[in-house]
mmCIF file of C-alpha atoms in Angstrom:
data_model
loop_
_atom_site.group_PDB
_atom_site.id
_atom_site.type_symbol
_atom_site.label_atom_id
_atom_site.label_comp_id
_atom_site.label_asym_id
_atom_site.label_seq_id
_atom_site.Cartn_x
_atom_site.Cartn_y
_atom_site.Cartn_z
ATOM 1 C CA UNK A 1 -0.033 0.031 -0.115
ATOM 2 C CA UNK A 2 2.750 2.552 0.924
ATOM 3 C CA UNK A 3 4.738 1.589 -2.256
ATOM 4 C CA UNK A 4 1.764 2.137 -4.263
ATOM 5 C CA UNK A 5 1.298 5.535 -2.848
ATOM 6 C CA UNK A 6 5.055 6.306 -3.326
ATOM 7 C CA UNK A 7 5.000 5.083 -6.929
ATOM 8 C CA UNK A 8 1.965 7.362 -7.528
ATOM 9 C CA UNK A 9 3.688 10.451 -6.022
ATOM 10 C CA UNK A 10 6.765 9.561 -7.851
ATOM 11 C CA UNK A 11 5.078 9.580 -11.091
ATOM 12 C CA UNK A 12 3.228 12.753 -10.530
ATOM 13 C CA UNK A 13 6.477 14.439 -9.610
ATOM 14 C CA UNK A 14 8.153 13.268 -12.634
ATOM 15 C CA UNK A 15 5.277 14.579 -14.706
ATOM 16 C CA UNK A 16 5.313 18.170 -13.202
ATOM 17 C CA UNK A 17 8.955 18.432 -13.499
ATOM 18 C CA UNK A 18 8.675 17.728 -17.335
ATOM 19 C CA UNK A 19 5.681 19.977 -17.796
ATOM 20 C CA UNK A 20 7.619 22.719 -15.846
ATOM 21 C CA UNK A 21 10.761 22.203 -18.065
ATOM 22 C CA UNK A 22 8.574 22.459 -21.037
ATOM 23 C CA UNK A 23 6.718 25.770 -19.940
ATOM 24 C CA UNK A 24 10.103 27.200 -18.926
ATOM 25 C CA UNK A 25 11.454 26.596 -22.627
ATOM 26 C CA UNK A 26 8.124 27.835 -24.068
ATOM 27 C CA UNK A 27 8.401 31.107 -22.063
ATOM 28 C CA UNK A 28 12.121 31.734 -23.106
ATOM 29 C CA UNK A 29 11.169 30.874 -26.981
ATOM 30 C CA UNK A 30 8.182 33.214 -26.753
ATOM 31 C CA UNK A 31 10.487 36.004 -25.473
ATOM 32 C CA UNK A 32 13.112 35.396 -28.135
ATOM 33 C CA UNK A 33 10.273 35.157 -30.793
ATOM 34 C CA UNK A 34 8.903 38.455 -29.562
ATOM 35 C CA UNK A 35 12.256 40.133 -29.719
ATOM 36 C CA UNK A 36 12.985 38.897 -33.382
ATOM 37 C CA UNK A 37 9.470 39.853 -34.512
ATOM 38 C CA UNK A 38 9.894 43.399 -33.423
ATOM 39 C CA UNK A 39 13.324 43.670 -34.697
ATOM 40 C CA UNK A 40 12.149 42.554 -38.218
ATOM 41 C CA UNK A 41 9.143 44.805 -38.127
ATOM 42 C CA UNK A 42 11.588 47.813 -37.293
ATOM 43 C CA UNK A 43 14.014 46.828 -40.153
ATOM 44 C CA UNK A 44 11.149 46.350 -42.531
ATOM 45 C CA UNK A 45 9.815 49.749 -41.493
ATOM 46 C CA UNK A 46 13.291 51.682 -41.777
ATOM 47 C CA UNK A 47 14.101 49.938 -45.179
ATOM 48 C CA UNK A 48 10.740 50.943 -46.434
ATOM 49 C CA UNK A 49 11.146 54.479 -45.341
ATOM 50 C CA UNK A 50 14.405 54.783 -46.894
ATOM 51 C CA UNK A 51 13.302 53.233 -50.377
ATOM 52 C CA UNK A 52 10.483 56.103 -50.889
ATOM 53 C CA UNK A 53 11.512 58.637 -53.508
ATOM 54 C CA UNK A 54 11.568 62.438 -52.685
ATOM 55 C CA UNK A 55 8.919 63.178 -55.449
ATOM 56 C CA UNK A 56 6.177 61.055 -54.054
#
């Protein structure tokens, strides 16, 4: 009985540890993706502005 409870607790601990690592990675990937997106948008806006001709 005690071993069954310890086994369930161990399985739950492993599952929560794996989920925590996944969410930590996803949070880091989200920040990196947001920074890259803002950088690409800023680069596109600057490039588009410099490509305009003076007469238009």
